[in-house]
Protein backbone atom coordinates (compact mmCIF):
# COMPACT_ATOMS: atom_id res chain seq x y z
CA UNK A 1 7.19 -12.70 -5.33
CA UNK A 2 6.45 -11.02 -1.76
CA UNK A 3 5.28 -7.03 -2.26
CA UNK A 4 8.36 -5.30 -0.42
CA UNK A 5 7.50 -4.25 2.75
CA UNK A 6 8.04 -0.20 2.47
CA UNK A 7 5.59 -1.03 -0.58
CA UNK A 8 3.14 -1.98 1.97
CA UNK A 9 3.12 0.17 4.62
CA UNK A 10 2.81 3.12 1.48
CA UNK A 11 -0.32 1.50 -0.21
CA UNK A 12 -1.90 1.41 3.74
CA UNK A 13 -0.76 4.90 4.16
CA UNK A 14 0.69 4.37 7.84
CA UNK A 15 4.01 2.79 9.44
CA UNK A 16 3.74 -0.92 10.83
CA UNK A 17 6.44 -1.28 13.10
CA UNK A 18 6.18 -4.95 13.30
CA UNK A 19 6.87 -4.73 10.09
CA UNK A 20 9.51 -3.17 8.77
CA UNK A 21 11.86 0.10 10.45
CA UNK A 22 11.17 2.65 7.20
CA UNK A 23 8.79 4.98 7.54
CA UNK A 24 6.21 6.69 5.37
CA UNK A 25 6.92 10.31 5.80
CA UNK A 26 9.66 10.67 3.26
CA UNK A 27 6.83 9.21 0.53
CA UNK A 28 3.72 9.43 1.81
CA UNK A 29 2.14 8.82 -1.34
CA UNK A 30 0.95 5.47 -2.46
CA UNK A 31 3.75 3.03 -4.53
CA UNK A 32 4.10 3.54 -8.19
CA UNK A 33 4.71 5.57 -10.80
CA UNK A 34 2.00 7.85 -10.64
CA UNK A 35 1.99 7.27 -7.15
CA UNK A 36 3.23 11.16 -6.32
CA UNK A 37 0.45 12.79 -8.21
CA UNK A 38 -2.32 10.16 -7.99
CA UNK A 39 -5.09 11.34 -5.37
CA UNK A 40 -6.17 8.43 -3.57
CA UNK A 41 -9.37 7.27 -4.43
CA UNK A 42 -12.35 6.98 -2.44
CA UNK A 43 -12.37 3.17 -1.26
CA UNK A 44 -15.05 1.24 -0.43
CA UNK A 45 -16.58 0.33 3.06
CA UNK A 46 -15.10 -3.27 2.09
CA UNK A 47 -12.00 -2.06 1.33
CA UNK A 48 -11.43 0.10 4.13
CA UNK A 49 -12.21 -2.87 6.86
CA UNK A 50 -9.92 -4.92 4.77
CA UNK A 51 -6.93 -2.74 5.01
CA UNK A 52 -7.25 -2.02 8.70
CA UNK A 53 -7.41 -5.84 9.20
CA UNK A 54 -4.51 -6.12 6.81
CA UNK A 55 -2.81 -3.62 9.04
CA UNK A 56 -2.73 -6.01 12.12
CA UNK A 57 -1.50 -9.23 10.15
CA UNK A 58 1.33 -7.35 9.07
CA UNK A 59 2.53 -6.11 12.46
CA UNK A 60 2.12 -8.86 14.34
CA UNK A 61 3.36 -11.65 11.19
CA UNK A 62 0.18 -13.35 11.21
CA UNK A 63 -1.06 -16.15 8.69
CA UNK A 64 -5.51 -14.97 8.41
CA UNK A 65 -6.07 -18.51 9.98
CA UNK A 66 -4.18 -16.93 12.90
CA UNK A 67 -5.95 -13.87 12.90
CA UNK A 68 -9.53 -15.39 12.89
CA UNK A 69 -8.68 -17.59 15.92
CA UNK A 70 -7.64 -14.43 17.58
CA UNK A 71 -10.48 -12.67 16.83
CA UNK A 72 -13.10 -15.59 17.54
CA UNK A 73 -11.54 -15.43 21.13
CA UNK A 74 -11.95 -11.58 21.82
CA UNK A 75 -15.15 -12.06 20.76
CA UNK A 76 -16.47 -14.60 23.60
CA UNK A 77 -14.37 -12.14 26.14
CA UNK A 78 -16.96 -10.85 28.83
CA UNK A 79 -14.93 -7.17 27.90
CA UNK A 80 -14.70 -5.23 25.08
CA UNK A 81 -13.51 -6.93 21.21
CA UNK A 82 -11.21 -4.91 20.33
CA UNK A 83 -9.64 -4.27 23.70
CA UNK A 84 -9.01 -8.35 23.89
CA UNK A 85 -8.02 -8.98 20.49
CA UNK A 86 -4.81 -6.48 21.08
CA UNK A 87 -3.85 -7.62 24.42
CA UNK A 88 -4.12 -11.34 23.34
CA UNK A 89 -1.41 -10.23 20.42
CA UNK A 90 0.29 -7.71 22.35
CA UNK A 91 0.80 -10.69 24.96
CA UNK A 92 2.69 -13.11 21.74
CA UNK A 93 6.11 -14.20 23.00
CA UNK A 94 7.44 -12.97 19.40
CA UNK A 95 5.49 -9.44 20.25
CA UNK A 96 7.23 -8.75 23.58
CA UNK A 97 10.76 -10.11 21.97
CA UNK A 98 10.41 -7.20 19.31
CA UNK A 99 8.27 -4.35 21.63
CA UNK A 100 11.16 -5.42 24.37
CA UNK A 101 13.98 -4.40 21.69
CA UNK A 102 15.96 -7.36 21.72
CA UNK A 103 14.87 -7.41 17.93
CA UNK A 104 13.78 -4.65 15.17
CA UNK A 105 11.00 -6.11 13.55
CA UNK A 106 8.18 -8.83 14.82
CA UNK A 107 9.76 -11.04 11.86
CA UNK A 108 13.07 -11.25 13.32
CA UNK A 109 11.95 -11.79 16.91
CA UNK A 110 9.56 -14.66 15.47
CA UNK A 111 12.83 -16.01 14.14
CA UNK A 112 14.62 -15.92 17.88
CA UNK A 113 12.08 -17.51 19.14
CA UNK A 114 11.76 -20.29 16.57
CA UNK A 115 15.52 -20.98 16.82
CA UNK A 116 15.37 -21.40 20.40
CA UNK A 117 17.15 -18.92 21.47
CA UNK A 118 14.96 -17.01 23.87
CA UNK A 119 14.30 -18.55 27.58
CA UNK A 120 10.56 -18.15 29.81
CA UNK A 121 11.41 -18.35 33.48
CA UNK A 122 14.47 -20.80 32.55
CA UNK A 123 12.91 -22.97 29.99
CA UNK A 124 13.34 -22.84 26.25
CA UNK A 125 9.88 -21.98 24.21
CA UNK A 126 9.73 -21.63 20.37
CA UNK A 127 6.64 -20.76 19.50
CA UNK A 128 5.92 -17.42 18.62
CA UNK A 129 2.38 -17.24 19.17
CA UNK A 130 3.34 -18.72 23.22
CA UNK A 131 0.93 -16.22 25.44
CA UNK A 132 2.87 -14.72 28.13
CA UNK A 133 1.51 -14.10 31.38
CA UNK A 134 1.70 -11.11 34.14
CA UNK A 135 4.68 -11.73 35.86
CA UNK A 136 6.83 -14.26 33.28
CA UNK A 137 10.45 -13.26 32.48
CA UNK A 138 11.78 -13.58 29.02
CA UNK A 139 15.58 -13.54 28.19
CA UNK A 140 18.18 -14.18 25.50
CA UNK A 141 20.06 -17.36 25.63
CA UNK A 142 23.60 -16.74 26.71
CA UNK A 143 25.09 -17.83 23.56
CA UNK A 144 23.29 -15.48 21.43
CA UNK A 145 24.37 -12.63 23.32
CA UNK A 146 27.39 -11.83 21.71
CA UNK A 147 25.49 -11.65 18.21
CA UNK A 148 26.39 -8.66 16.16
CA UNK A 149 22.47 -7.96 14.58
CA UNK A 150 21.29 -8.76 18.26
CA UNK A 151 23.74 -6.52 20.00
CA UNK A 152 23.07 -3.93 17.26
CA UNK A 153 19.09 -4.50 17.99
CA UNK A 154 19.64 -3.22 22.09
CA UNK A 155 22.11 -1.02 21.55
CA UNK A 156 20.09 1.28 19.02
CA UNK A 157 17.39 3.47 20.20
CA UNK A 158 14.31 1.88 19.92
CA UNK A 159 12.34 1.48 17.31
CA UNK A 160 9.00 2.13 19.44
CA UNK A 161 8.84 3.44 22.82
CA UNK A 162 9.14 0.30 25.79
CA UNK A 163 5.40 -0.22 26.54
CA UNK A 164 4.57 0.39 30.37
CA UNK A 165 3.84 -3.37 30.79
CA UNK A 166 7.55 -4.73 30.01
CA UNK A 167 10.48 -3.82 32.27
CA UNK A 168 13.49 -4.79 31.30
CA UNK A 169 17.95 -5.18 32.32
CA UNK A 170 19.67 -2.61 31.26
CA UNK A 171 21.45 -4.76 29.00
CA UNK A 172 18.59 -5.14 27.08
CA UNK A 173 18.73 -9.19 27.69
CA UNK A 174 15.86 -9.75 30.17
CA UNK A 175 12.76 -8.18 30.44
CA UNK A 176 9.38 -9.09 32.58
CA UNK A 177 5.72 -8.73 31.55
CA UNK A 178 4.62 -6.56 34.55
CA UNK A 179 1.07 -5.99 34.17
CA UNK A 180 -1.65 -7.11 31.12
CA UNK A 181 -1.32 -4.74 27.76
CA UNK A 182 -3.32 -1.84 27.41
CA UNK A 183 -4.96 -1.13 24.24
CA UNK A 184 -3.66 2.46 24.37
CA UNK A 185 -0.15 1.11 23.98
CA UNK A 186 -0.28 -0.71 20.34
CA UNK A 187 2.27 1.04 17.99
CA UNK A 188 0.65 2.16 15.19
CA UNK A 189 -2.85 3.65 14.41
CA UNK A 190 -5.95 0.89 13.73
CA UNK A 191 -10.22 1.08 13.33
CA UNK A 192 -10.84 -1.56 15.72
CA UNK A 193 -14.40 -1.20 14.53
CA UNK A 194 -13.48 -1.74 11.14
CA UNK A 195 -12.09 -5.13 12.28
CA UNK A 196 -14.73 -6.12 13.96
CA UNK A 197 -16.70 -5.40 11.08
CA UNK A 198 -15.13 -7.03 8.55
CA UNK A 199 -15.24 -10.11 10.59
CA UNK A 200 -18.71 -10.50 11.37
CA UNK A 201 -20.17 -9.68 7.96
């Protein structure tokens, strides 16, 4: 059985957007029983690189096949590792779906997009992992607009602020990748040095 989600993001210690929309800051202790009066223990250099890495699968839904074929291209980019690896994942068609707002969680965008139901410059796509590109428009197709978890997903203030590099309608039903991702603008704190790390031991 899957660890629940708000179980996750309390062992890590931090909120994953991607993830899930609870927060840690009513219980930020770690899950269990003893959870409230536990110290955390000191954890190990291994452990440490491990979690941050764990960090990005989780908010971006990614299988660690996935994640090592991200990270094996940001590594042969002429710039810097970690700045590639997050604007290669901030870039995911399922990313900008869910940073857009047009869904609350990475997992439900990744399911819009699988179904069909979102549009790039006129044409259908349904991969998730699809790389968008400066100057692309993404919307809703027009029969899914009258969905009740959709409409409830734009109406509601969003989850995380609208990154500088999407502009969208104001019905929350179009948006367009204006400019590439900045590393400054991923939604919840991450060692990219850890990553790196744990990757090229």
């Amino acid at each position: 059985m899957s660890e629940p989600r708000l179980k996750k993001i309390r062992r890590l210690g931090t909120d994953i957007p991607g993830l899930t929309r609870k927060r840690t800051d009513r219980r930020p202790y770690p899950p269990g029983q003893h959870g409230q009066t536990r110290q955390r223990r000191k954890v190990s250099e291994y452990r440490r690189r491990l979690e941050e890495k764990q960090k990005v699968k989780l908010n971006y839904n990614l299988s660690e096949r996935q994640m090592r074929r991200y990270f094996r291209d940001a590594a042969h980019d002429d710039g810097v590792t970690g700045d590639a690896l997050f604007r290669a994942l901030e870039k995911r068609l399922s990313n900008s779906v869910f940073r857009s707002g047009m869904a609350v969680t990475e997992r439900a965008a990744r399911q819009l997009v699988s179904h069909g139901h979102i549009l790039v410059d006129g044409t259908r796509v349904d991969r998730p992992g699809y790389s968008l590109s400066v100057g692309q428009t993404v919307e809703l197709a027009h029969k899914m607009r009258e969905n009740v978890q959709v409409l409830e997903s734009v109406q509601r203030p969003p989850q995380v602020q609208l990154p500088s590099y999407i502009t969208r309608t104001d019905d929350g039903f179009l948006f367009r990748i204006q400019s590439e991702p900045l590393r400054a603008l991923v939604p919840f704190i991450v060692d990219d040095r850890a990553i790196i790390e744990f990757y090229a031991r």
